[in-house]
């Protein structure tokens, strides 16, 4: 069975990128380094949340 990752970015989070990153790290610690299907979905959601919360670099003109 194939799973596709949604490309829809959720609204900006109220949490900082550092807070979301810590939750990602905790997920990996709890999993022992191997994510189950449900944990992979949580990981994907967290990565999208982290990307939305991360500061965006300034673009050159």
XYZ file of C-alpha atoms in Angstrom:
61
model
C 0.000 0.000 0.000
C 1.336 3.421 -0.942
C 1.085 6.422 1.344
C 1.390 9.939 0.114
C 2.494 12.854 2.228
C 0.129 15.780 2.084
C 1.572 18.911 0.537
C -0.946 21.133 2.283
C 0.773 23.343 4.834
C -1.239 23.848 7.970
C -1.707 27.349 9.416
C 1.194 28.834 11.345
C 1.717 27.279 14.727
C 1.696 28.995 18.094
C 4.758 26.953 19.067
C 8.310 27.883 18.180
C 10.409 25.776 15.839
C 12.553 24.836 18.848
C 9.517 23.530 20.738
C 8.364 21.457 17.776
C 11.919 20.190 17.224
C 12.047 18.981 20.820
C 8.796 17.070 20.280
C 10.290 15.470 17.150
C 13.360 14.423 19.149
C 11.154 13.002 21.906
C 9.182 11.001 19.333
C 12.402 9.438 18.029
C 13.579 8.658 21.591
C 10.246 6.994 22.444
C 10.288 4.961 19.244
C 13.759 3.564 19.804
C 14.778 4.747 16.332
C 12.105 2.926 14.327
C 8.787 4.661 13.694
C 5.522 2.740 13.399
C 2.976 3.784 10.788
C 1.131 5.974 13.287
C 4.397 7.505 14.502
C 5.443 8.251 10.902
C 2.211 10.179 10.413
C 2.885 12.134 13.607
C 6.465 12.767 12.456
C 5.270 14.100 9.087
C 2.773 16.395 10.807
C 5.467 17.655 13.176
C 7.947 18.298 10.362
C 5.352 20.400 8.534
C 4.602 22.286 11.751
C 8.332 22.808 12.331
C 8.810 24.123 8.778
C 5.927 26.574 9.233
C 7.382 27.803 12.542
C 11.022 28.008 11.416
C 12.335 31.461 10.602
C 12.524 31.998 6.856
C 15.848 33.281 5.503
C 15.781 36.649 3.781
C 15.771 36.370 -0.004
C 18.313 38.250 -2.063
C 16.843 40.949 -4.275
